[in-house]
């Protein structure tokens, strides 16, 4: 079913080049801003990572999320995690590496990366509204084994503003999946983060390389400017009626 909203075309100053987007067919996709990745004691820290490195993405996402909510844009949050019986967690994933706690093990925020546990949930600063969509995914990409594709198609979405963690893993994987499905993706550069700064930088470079082979990259300020310009245009049009 196509989105019945009005055409709201605005230009986002992005790399490798500016992109014109119809914001009425655009959704904000926030990837895996979960306590298990963001806070001490979660899965990210069990892998030996400095989880504080991800905090830089929170405020930029907050700003874009507030603007998206104000203009009625579709907002989708994702959470990576598994069923309590681990039936959707491949052994190759559970057994990989040498974390201090593995997926399913009890930790300070409940069982690691298990749906329904405190650590699996989204951080309070970005907590979803009841009206917003939350997609629980068992893998890195948000389209794999989820209803995301059906949700976006039903809502008439053609463009995605993508942010979250980590840049080179779940964000990159989701953007590649979305690109193959025909979505235009604009990745919010300061709304993404990695435990490894060099991976964050390279992850963004891979997305915008070769003329935007997977999508576009823009700072949150550029996204907000485009959203505010569209809102101002809509208000002016409404006043003129």
XYZ file of C-alpha atoms in Angstrom:
241
model
C 0.000 0.000 0.000
C 1.526 3.324 -1.027
C 2.071 6.123 1.470
C -0.842 8.550 0.926
C 1.024 11.567 2.303
C 1.957 14.647 0.278
C 5.191 14.899 -1.670
C 7.791 16.627 0.542
C 10.948 16.777 -1.560
C 13.973 18.323 0.080
C 17.698 18.161 -0.594
C 20.135 16.661 1.898
C 23.726 17.842 1.659
C 25.448 14.487 1.603
C 28.435 12.634 0.191
C 29.303 11.676 -2.476
C 26.726 14.236 -3.651
C 23.542 15.937 -2.429
C 20.414 13.815 -2.638
C 16.808 14.911 -3.104
C 14.455 12.953 -0.855
C 10.699 12.829 -0.575
C 10.394 12.887 3.217
C 6.828 11.564 3.033
C 8.279 8.251 1.821
C 11.269 8.294 4.168
C 11.722 6.435 7.469
C 14.233 6.824 10.293
C 15.880 3.464 11.019
C 17.757 3.287 14.329
C 19.965 0.222 14.563
C 20.606 -1.667 17.816
C 20.985 1.148 20.343
C 20.733 -1.491 23.062
C 22.100 -1.667 26.576
C 23.939 -4.902 25.676
C 26.071 -2.941 23.207
C 26.137 0.483 24.870
C 26.609 -0.196 28.576
C 29.157 -1.946 30.831
C 28.309 -5.560 31.518
C 26.683 -6.167 28.147
C 27.722 -8.190 25.125
C 29.942 -5.447 23.710
C 32.053 -5.325 26.832
C 32.273 -9.124 27.099
C 34.094 -9.022 23.753
C 36.727 -6.773 25.296
C 35.477 -3.499 23.821
C 35.419 -0.023 25.324
C 31.668 0.594 25.215
C 32.090 4.295 26.003
C 33.185 4.791 22.384
C 29.573 4.362 21.269
C 28.216 7.207 23.388
C 29.038 9.827 20.743
C 26.140 8.638 18.579
C 23.442 9.198 21.201
C 22.932 12.984 21.035
C 22.917 13.187 17.215
C 20.346 10.393 17.092
C 18.284 12.092 19.796
C 18.140 15.282 17.733
C 17.102 13.536 14.512
C 14.620 11.336 16.387
C 12.962 14.394 17.940
C 12.670 16.041 14.514
C 11.294 12.844 12.962
C 8.683 12.545 15.686
C 7.695 16.201 15.306
C 7.034 15.803 11.583
C 5.302 12.414 11.879
C 8.007 10.430 10.073
C 7.923 6.656 10.408
C 10.449 5.575 13.056
C 11.790 2.021 13.251
C 14.081 0.720 16.003
C 15.929 -2.602 15.798
C 17.310 -4.912 18.477
C 19.680 -7.803 17.877
C 19.029 -10.769 20.122
C 17.846 -14.321 20.401
C 15.045 -16.459 21.741
C 15.574 -17.789 25.276
C 16.118 -21.334 23.974
C 18.730 -20.061 21.462
C 16.935 -21.897 18.643
C 17.589 -18.924 16.344
C 21.244 -18.546 17.370
C 23.612 -20.574 15.148
C 26.306 -22.461 17.015
C 28.911 -20.756 14.833
C 27.789 -17.405 16.277
C 27.461 -18.509 19.903
C 30.816 -20.299 19.960
C 32.848 -17.670 18.105
C 35.735 -15.852 19.744
C 36.625 -15.764 23.417
C 34.209 -13.393 25.178
C 34.070 -13.342 28.964
C 30.361 -14.207 28.661
C 28.708 -15.870 25.671
C 25.268 -15.280 24.187
C 22.735 -16.717 26.610
C 25.001 -16.616 29.667
C 23.717 -14.751 32.751
C 25.172 -11.261 33.135
C 24.514 -8.132 35.203
C 21.646 -7.086 32.875
C 20.172 -10.570 32.480
C 21.100 -13.245 29.965
C 23.431 -11.849 27.323
C 21.694 -10.818 24.060
C 18.442 -12.610 24.912
C 15.077 -11.101 24.022
C 13.127 -9.869 27.028
C 16.193 -9.305 29.196
C 17.127 -5.817 30.413
C 20.356 -5.783 28.398
C 18.509 -6.550 25.186
C 16.383 -3.426 25.472
C 17.035 -0.001 23.976
C 18.815 2.650 26.050
C 16.510 5.075 27.917
C 17.734 8.125 25.971
C 16.301 6.693 22.736
C 13.465 4.567 24.055
C 10.728 3.920 21.485
C 7.286 5.427 21.791
C 4.420 2.959 21.889
C 3.500 4.088 18.373
C 6.952 3.316 16.949
C 7.975 0.030 15.371
C 10.518 -2.237 17.059
C 12.071 -4.995 14.956
C 13.736 -7.881 16.786
C 16.375 -9.469 14.593
C 18.535 -12.564 15.095
C 21.343 -11.427 12.790
C 23.387 -8.407 11.844
C 21.113 -7.203 9.049
C 17.687 -5.802 9.891
C 16.008 -7.528 6.923
C 17.197 -11.072 7.641
C 14.454 -13.229 9.254
C 12.355 -10.162 10.210
C 9.201 -8.370 9.118
C 11.044 -5.140 8.249
C 10.629 -5.459 4.491
C 6.881 -5.993 4.826
C 6.543 -3.035 7.215
C 8.391 -0.646 4.901
C 6.453 -1.801 1.852
C 3.112 -1.444 3.630
C 4.016 2.113 4.659
C 5.178 3.085 1.166
C 8.753 3.758 2.254
C 11.390 4.335 -0.438
C 14.174 6.074 1.521
C 15.900 5.319 4.817
C 17.788 7.575 7.209
C 20.022 5.054 8.949
C 21.907 5.403 12.228
C 22.996 3.283 15.178
C 25.710 0.801 16.071
C 28.035 -0.445 15.056
C 28.964 1.354 11.843
C 30.882 -1.482 10.212
C 28.706 -4.368 11.385
C 24.941 -4.012 11.795
C 24.636 -0.595 10.138
C 26.705 -1.603 7.113
C 24.976 -4.967 6.795
C 21.516 -3.387 6.927
C 22.413 -0.695 4.381
C 23.699 -3.338 1.980
C 20.514 -5.371 2.409
C 18.393 -2.263 1.864
C 20.386 -1.242 -1.211
C 19.764 -4.629 -2.805
C 16.047 -4.129 -2.169
C 15.995 -0.750 -3.917
C 15.958 1.622 -0.950
C 17.913 4.871 -0.995
C 19.902 4.962 2.225
C 21.375 8.043 3.854
C 23.647 7.084 6.748
C 23.929 9.668 9.520
C 27.685 9.855 10.051
C 27.749 11.177 13.618
C 24.687 9.096 14.496
C 26.761 5.936 14.031
C 29.683 4.683 16.096
C 32.079 1.785 16.471
C 34.287 0.337 19.170
C 37.076 0.924 16.638
C 37.333 4.509 15.286
C 39.152 3.338 12.177
C 36.345 0.880 11.402
C 33.759 3.671 11.754
C 35.668 5.819 9.285
C 36.164 2.995 6.808
C 32.589 1.792 7.176
C 31.314 5.195 6.068
C 33.836 5.340 3.223
C 32.640 1.986 1.882
C 29.028 3.157 1.793
C 29.691 6.361 -0.187
C 32.497 5.035 -2.430
C 32.188 4.732 -6.213
C 29.409 7.281 -6.504
C 27.489 5.978 -3.496
C 27.601 2.282 -4.234
C 25.563 1.465 -1.116
C 24.173 4.888 -0.250
C 24.883 8.416 0.917
C 26.517 9.743 4.072
C 25.449 12.963 5.804
C 25.998 14.624 9.178
C 23.028 14.952 11.520
C 23.149 18.737 11.061
C 22.508 18.312 7.331
C 19.629 15.923 8.001
C 18.092 18.330 10.506
C 18.478 21.261 8.112
C 16.632 19.354 5.396
C 13.874 18.305 7.798
C 13.452 21.846 9.096
C 13.335 23.218 5.535
C 10.576 20.787 4.642
C 8.633 21.635 7.815
C 8.886 25.354 7.070
C 7.685 24.791 3.508
C 4.751 22.716 4.713
C 3.756 25.360 7.274
C 3.947 28.110 4.659
C 1.848 26.061 2.255
C -0.718 25.418 4.961
C -0.943 29.110 5.857
C -1.488 30.019 2.210
C -4.503 27.761 1.854
